[in-house]
Short mmCIF file of N, CA and C in Angstrom, two decimals:
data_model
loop_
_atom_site.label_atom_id
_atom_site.label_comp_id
_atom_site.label_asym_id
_atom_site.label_seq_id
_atom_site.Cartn_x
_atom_site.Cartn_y
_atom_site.Cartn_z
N UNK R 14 86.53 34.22 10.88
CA UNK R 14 85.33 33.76 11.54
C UNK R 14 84.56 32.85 10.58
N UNK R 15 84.24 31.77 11.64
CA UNK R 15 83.55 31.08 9.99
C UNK R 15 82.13 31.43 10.02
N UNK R 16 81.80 30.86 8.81
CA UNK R 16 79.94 31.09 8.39
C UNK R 16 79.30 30.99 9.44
N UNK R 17 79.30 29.51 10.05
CA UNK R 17 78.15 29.34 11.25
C UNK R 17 78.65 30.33 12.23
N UNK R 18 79.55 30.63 12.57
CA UNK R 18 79.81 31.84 13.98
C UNK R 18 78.98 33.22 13.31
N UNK R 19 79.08 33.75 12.36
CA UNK R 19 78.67 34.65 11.89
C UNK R 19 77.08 34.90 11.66
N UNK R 20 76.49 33.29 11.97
CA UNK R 20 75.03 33.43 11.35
C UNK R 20 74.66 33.14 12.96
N UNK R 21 75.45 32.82 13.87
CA UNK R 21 74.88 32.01 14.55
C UNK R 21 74.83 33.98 15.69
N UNK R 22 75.73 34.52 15.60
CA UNK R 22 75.66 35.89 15.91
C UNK R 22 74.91 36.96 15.57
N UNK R 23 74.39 36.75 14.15
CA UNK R 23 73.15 37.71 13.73
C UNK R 23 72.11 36.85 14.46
N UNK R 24 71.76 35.64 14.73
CA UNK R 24 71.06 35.10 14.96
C UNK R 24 70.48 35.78 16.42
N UNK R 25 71.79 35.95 17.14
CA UNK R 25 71.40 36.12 18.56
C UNK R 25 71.04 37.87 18.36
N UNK R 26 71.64 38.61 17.74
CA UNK R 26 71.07 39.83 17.99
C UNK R 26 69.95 40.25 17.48
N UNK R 27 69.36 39.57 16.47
CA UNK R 27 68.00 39.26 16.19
C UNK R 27 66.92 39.13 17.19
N UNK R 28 67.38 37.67 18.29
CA UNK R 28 66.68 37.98 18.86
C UNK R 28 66.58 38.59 20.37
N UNK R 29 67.61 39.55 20.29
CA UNK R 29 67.89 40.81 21.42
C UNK R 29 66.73 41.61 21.01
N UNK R 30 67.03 42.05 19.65
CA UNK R 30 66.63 42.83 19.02
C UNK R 30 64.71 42.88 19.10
N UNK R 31 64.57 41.68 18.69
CA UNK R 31 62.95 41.17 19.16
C UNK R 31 62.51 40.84 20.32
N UNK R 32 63.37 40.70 21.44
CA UNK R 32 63.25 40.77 22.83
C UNK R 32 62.87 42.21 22.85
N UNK R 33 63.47 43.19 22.99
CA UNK R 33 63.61 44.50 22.97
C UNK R 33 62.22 45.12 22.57
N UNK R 34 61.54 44.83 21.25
CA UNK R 34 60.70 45.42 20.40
C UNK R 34 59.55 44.51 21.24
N UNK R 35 59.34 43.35 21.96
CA UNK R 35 58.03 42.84 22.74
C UNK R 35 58.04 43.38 23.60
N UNK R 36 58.86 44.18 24.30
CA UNK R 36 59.16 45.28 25.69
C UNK R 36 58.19 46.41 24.94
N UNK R 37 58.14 46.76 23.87
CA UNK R 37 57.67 48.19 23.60
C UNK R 37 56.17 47.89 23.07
N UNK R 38 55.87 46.70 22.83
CA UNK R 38 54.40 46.19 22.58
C UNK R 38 53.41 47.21 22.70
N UNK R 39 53.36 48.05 23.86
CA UNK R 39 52.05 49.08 23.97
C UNK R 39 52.88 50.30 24.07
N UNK R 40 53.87 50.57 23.12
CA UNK R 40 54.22 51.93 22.84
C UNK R 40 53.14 52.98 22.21
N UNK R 41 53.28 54.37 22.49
CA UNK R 41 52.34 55.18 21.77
C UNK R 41 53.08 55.91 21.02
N UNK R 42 54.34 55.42 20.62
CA UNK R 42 55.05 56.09 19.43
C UNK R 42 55.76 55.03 18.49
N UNK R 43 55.84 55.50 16.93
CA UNK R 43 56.68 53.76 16.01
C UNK R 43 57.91 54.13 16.89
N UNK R 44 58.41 52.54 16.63
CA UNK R 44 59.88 52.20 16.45
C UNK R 44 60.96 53.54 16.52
N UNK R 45 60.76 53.94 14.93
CA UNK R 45 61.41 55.03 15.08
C UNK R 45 61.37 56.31 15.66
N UNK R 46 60.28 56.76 16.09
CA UNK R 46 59.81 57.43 16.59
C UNK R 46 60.53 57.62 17.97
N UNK R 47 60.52 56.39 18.80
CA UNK R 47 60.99 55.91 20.03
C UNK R 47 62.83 56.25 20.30
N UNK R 48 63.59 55.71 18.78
CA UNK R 48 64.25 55.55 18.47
C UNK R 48 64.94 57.19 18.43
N UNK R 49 64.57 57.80 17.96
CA UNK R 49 64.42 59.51 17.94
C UNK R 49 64.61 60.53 19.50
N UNK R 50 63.64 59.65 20.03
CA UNK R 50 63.62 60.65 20.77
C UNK R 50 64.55 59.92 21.73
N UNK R 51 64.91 58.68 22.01
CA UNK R 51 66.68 58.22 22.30
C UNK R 51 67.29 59.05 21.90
N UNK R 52 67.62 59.72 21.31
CA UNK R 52 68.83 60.27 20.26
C UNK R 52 68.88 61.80 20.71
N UNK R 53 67.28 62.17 21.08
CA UNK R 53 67.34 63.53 21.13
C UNK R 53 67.83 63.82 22.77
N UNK R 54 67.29 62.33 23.23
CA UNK R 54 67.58 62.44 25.05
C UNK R 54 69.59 62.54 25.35
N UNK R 55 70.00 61.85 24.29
CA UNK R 55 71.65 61.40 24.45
C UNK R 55 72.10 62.86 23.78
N UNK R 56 71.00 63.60 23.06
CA UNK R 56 72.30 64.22 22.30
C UNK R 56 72.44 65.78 22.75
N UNK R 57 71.10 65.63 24.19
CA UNK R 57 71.23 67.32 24.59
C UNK R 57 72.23 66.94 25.85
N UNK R 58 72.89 67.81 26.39
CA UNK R 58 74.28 67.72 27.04
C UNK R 58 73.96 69.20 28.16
N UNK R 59 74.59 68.95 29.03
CA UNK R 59 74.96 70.40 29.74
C UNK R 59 76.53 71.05 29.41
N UNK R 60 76.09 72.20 29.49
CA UNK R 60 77.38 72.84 29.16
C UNK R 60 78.24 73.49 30.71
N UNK R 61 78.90 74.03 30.72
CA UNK R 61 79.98 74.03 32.07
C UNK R 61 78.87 74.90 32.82
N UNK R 62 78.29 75.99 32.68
CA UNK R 62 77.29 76.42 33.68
C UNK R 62 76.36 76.18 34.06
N UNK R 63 75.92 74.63 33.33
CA UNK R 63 74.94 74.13 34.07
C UNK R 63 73.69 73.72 33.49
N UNK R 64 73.51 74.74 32.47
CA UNK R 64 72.63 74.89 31.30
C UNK R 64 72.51 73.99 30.52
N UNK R 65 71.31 72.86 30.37
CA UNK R 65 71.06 71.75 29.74
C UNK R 65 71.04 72.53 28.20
N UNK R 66 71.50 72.45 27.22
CA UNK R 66 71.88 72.42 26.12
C UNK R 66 71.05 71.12 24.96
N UNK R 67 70.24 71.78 24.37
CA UNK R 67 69.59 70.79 23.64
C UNK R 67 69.86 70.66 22.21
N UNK R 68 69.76 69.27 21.39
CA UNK R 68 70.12 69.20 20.17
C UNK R 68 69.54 69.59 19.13
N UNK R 69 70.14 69.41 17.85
CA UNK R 69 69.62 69.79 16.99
C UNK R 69 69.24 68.65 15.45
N UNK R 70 68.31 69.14 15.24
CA UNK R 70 67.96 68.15 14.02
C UNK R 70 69.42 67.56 13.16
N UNK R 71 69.94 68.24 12.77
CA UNK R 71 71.31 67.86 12.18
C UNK R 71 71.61 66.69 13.49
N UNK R 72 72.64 67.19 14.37
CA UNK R 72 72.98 66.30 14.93
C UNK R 72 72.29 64.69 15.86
N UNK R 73 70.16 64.78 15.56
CA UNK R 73 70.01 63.60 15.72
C UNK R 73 70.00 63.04 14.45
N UNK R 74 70.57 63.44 13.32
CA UNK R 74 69.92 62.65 11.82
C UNK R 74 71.30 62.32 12.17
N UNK R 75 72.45 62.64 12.54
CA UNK R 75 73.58 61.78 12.29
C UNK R 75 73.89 60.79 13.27
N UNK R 76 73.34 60.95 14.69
CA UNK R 76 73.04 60.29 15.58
C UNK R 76 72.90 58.78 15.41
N UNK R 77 71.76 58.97 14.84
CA UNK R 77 71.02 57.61 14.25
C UNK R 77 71.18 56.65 12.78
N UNK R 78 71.50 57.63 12.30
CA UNK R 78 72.05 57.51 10.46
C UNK R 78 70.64 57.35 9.55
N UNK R 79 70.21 58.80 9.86
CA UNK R 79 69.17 58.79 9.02
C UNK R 79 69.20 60.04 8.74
N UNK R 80 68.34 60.79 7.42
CA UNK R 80 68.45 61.90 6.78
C UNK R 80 67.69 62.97 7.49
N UNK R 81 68.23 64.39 7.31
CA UNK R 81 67.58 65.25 8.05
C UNK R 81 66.53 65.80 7.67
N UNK R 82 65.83 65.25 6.33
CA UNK R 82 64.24 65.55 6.11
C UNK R 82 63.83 64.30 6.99
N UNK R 83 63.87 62.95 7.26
CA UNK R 83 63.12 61.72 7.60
C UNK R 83 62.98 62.47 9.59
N UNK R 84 64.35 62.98 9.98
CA UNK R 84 64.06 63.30 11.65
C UNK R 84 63.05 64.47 11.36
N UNK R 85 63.85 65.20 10.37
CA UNK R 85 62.55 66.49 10.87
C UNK R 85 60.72 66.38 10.56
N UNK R 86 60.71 65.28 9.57
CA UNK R 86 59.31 64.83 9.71
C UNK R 86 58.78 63.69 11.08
N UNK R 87 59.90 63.26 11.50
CA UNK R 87 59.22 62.68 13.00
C UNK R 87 59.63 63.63 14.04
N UNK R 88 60.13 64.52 14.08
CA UNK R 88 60.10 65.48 14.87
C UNK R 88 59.34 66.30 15.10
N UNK R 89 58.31 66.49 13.71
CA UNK R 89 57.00 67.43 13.59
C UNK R 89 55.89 66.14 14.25
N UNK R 90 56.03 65.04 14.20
CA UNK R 90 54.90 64.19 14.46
C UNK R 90 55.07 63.84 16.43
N UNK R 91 56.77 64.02 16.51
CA UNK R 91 56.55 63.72 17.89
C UNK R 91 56.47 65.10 18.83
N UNK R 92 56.08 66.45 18.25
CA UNK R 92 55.82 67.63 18.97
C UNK R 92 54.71 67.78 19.07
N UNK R 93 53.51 67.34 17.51
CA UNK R 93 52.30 67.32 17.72
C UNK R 93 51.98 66.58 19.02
N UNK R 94 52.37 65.11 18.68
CA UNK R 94 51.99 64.48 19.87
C UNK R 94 52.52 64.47 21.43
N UNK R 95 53.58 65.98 21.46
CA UNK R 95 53.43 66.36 22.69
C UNK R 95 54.56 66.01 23.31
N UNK R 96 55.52 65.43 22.60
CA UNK R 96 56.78 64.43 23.80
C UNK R 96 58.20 65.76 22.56
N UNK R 97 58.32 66.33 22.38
CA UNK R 97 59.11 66.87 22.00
C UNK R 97 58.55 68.47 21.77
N UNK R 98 59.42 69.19 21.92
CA UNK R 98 59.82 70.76 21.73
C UNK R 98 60.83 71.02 20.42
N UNK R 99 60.35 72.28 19.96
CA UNK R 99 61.42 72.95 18.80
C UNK R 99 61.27 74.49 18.97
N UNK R 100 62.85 74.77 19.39
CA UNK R 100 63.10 76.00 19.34
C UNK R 100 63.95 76.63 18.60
N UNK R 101 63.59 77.54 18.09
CA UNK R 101 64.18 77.82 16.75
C UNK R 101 65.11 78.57 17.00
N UNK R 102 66.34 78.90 16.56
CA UNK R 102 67.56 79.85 16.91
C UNK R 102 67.54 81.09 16.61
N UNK R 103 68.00 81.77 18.00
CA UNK R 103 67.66 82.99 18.06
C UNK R 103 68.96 83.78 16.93
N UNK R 104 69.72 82.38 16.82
CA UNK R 104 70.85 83.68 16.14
C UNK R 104 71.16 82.91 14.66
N UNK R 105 70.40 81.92 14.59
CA UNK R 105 70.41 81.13 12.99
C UNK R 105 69.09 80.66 12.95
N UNK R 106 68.22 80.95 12.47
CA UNK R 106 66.82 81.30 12.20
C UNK R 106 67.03 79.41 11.37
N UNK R 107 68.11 78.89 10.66
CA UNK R 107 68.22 77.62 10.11
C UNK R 107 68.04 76.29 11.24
N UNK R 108 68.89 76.77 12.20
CA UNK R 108 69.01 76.12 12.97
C UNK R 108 67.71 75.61 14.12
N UNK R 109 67.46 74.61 14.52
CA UNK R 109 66.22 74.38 15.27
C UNK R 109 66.79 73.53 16.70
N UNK R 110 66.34 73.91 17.70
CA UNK R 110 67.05 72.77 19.05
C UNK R 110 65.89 72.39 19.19
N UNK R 111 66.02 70.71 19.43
CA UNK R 111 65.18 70.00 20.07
C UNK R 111 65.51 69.89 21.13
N UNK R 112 64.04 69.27 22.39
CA UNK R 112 63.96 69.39 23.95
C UNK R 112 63.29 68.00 24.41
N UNK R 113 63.36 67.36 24.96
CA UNK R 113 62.20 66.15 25.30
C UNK R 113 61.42 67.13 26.22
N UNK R 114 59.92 67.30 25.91
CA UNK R 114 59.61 67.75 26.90
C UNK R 114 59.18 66.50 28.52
N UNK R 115 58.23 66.86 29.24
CA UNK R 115 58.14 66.16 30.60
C UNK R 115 57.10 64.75 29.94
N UNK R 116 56.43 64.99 29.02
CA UNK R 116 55.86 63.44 28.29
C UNK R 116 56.90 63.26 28.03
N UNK R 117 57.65 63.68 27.22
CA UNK R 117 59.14 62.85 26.76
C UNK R 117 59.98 62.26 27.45
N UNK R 118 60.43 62.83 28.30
CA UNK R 118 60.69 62.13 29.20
C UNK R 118 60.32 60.88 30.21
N UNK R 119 58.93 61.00 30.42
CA UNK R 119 58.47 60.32 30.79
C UNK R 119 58.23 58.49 30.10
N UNK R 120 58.12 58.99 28.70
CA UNK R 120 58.20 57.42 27.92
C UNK R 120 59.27 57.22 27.89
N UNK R 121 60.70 57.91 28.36
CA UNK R 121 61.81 57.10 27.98
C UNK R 121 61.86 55.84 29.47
N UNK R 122 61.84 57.14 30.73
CA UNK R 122 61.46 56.53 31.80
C UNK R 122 60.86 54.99 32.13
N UNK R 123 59.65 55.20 31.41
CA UNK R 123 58.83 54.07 31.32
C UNK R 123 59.49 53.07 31.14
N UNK R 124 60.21 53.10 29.57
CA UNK R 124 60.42 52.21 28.68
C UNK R 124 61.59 51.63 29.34
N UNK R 125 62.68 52.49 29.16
CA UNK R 125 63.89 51.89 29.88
C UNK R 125 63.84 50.84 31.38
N UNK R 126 62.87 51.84 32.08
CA UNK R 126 62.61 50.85 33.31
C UNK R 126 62.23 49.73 32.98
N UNK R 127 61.40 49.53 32.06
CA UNK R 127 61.07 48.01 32.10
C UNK R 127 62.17 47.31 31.50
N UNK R 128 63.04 47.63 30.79
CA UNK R 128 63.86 46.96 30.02
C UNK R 128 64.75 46.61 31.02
N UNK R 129 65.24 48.04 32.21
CA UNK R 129 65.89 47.72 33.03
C UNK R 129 65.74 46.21 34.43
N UNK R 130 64.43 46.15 34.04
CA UNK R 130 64.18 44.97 35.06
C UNK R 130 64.75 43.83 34.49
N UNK R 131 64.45 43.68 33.39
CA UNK R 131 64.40 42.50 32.90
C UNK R 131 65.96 42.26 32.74
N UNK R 132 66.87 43.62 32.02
CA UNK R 132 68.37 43.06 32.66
C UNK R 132 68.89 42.80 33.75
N UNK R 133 67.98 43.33 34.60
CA UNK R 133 68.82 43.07 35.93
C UNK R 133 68.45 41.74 36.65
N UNK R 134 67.48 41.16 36.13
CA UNK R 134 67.19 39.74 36.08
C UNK R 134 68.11 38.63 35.20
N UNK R 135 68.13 39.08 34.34
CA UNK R 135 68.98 38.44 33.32
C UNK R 135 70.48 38.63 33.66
N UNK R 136 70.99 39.51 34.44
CA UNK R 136 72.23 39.85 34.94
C UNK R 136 72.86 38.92 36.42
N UNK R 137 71.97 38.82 36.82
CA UNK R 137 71.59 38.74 38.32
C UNK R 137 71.94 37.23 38.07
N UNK R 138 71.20 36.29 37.06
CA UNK R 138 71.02 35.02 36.79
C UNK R 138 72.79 34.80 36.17
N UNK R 139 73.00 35.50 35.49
CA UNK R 139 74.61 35.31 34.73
C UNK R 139 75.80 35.58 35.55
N UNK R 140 75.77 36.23 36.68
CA UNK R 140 76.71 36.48 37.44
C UNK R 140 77.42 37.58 37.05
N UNK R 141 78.25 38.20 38.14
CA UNK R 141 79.10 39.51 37.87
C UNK R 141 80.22 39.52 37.05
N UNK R 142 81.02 38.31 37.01
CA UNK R 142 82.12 37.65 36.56
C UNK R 142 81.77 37.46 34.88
N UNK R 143 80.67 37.20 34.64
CA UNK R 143 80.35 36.61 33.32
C UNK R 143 79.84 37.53 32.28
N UNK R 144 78.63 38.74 33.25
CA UNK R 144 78.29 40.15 32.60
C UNK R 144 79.44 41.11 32.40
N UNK R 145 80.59 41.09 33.18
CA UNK R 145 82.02 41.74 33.32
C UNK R 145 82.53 41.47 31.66
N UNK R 146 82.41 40.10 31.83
CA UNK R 146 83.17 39.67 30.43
C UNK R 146 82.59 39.95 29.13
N UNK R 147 81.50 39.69 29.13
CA UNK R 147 80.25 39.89 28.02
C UNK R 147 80.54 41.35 27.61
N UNK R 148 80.26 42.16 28.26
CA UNK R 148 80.25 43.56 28.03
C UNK R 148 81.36 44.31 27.62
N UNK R 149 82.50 43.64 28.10
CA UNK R 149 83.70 43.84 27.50
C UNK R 149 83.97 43.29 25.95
N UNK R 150 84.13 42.77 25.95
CA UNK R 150 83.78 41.72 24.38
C UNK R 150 82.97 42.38 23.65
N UNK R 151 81.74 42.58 23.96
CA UNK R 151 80.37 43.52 23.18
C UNK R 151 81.16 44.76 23.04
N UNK R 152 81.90 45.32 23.87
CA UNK R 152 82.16 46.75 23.41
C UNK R 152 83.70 46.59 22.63
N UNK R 153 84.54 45.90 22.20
CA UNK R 153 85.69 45.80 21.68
C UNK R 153 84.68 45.37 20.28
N UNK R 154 84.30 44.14 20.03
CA UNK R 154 84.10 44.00 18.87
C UNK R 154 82.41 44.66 18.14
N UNK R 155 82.01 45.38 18.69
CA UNK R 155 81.50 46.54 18.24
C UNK R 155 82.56 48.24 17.97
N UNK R 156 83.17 47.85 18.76
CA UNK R 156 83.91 49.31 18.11
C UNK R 156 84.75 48.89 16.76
N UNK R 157 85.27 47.67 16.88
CA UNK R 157 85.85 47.19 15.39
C UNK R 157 84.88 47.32 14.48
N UNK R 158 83.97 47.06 14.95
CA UNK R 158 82.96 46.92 13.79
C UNK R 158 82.47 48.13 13.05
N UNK R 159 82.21 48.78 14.03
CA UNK R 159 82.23 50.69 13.54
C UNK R 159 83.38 51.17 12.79
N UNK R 160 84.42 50.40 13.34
CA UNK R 160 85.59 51.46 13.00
C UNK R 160 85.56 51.07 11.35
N UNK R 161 84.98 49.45 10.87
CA UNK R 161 85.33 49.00 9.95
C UNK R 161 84.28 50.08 9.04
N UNK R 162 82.70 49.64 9.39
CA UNK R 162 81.78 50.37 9.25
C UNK R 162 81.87 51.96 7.93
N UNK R 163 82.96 52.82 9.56
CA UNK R 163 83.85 53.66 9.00
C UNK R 163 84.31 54.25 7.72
N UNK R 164 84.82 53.21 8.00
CA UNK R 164 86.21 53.23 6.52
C UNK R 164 85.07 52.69 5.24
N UNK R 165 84.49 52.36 5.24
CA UNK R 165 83.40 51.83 3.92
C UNK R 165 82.04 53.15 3.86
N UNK R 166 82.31 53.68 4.69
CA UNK R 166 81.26 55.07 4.44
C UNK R 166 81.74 56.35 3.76
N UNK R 167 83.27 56.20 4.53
CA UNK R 167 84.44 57.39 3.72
C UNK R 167 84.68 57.34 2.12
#
């Protein structure tokens, strides 16, 4: 790949990236904060009976790739302020599950919806044929990129 393809590609996810962050302009939580409780929404799961199953500090610090003192201090800041739950384990007193509670939920709601308009405008304008392709591409050479990622973390 040469130089200019490479700059000209950070370039554009830059400004995805700052597209994205003028969407959150009147957030009532930081960046990361926001970012967190993404992580905590993806990383509680149901289990076969049905039972929403919620995560745990460990597994959003690896989630995101950040340390499990940095989540568990925005995890204490986003319970004060009401959009998250911590329940502590009944059978590993170490262990803590996080919950979005119904504020929590509610700002993801928010947020995503608006983001969602604006792709589906932006989608709508590019055609089915062209978002088909895009997204395919975005997800092949992002998984290379992880996979490379990977191997330099090991």
């Amino acid at each position: 790949m040469e130089k200019n393809q490479k700059q000209q590609f950070m370039c554009l996810m830059n400004r995805m990236k700052l597209l994205m962050l003028r969407m959150q302009q009147d957030l009532e939580v930081t960046q990361a904060e926001f970012i967190t409780l993404v992580a905590i929404a993806e990383r509680s799961r149901c289990c076969e009976s049905g039972k929403v199953m919620s995560a745990s500090t460990s597994e959003v610090a690896r989630h995101i790739g950040a340390t499990r003192p940095a989540v568990s201090k925005m995890v204490r800041n986003l319970s004060m302020k009401g959009y998250v739950r911590q329940v502590q384990s009944k059978s590993d007193r170490r262990i803590t599950h996080l919950a979005l509670t119904e504020k929590g939920n509610r700002i993801l709601e928010r947020e995503f919806g608006k983001k969602d308009q604006l792709m589906q405008k932006g989608f709508e304008e590019f055609g089915e044929e062209k978002t088909d392709q895009l997204l395919t591409l975005m997800e092949e050479l992002f998984g290379l990129m992880e996979k490379e990622a990977e191997k330099r973390n090991d």
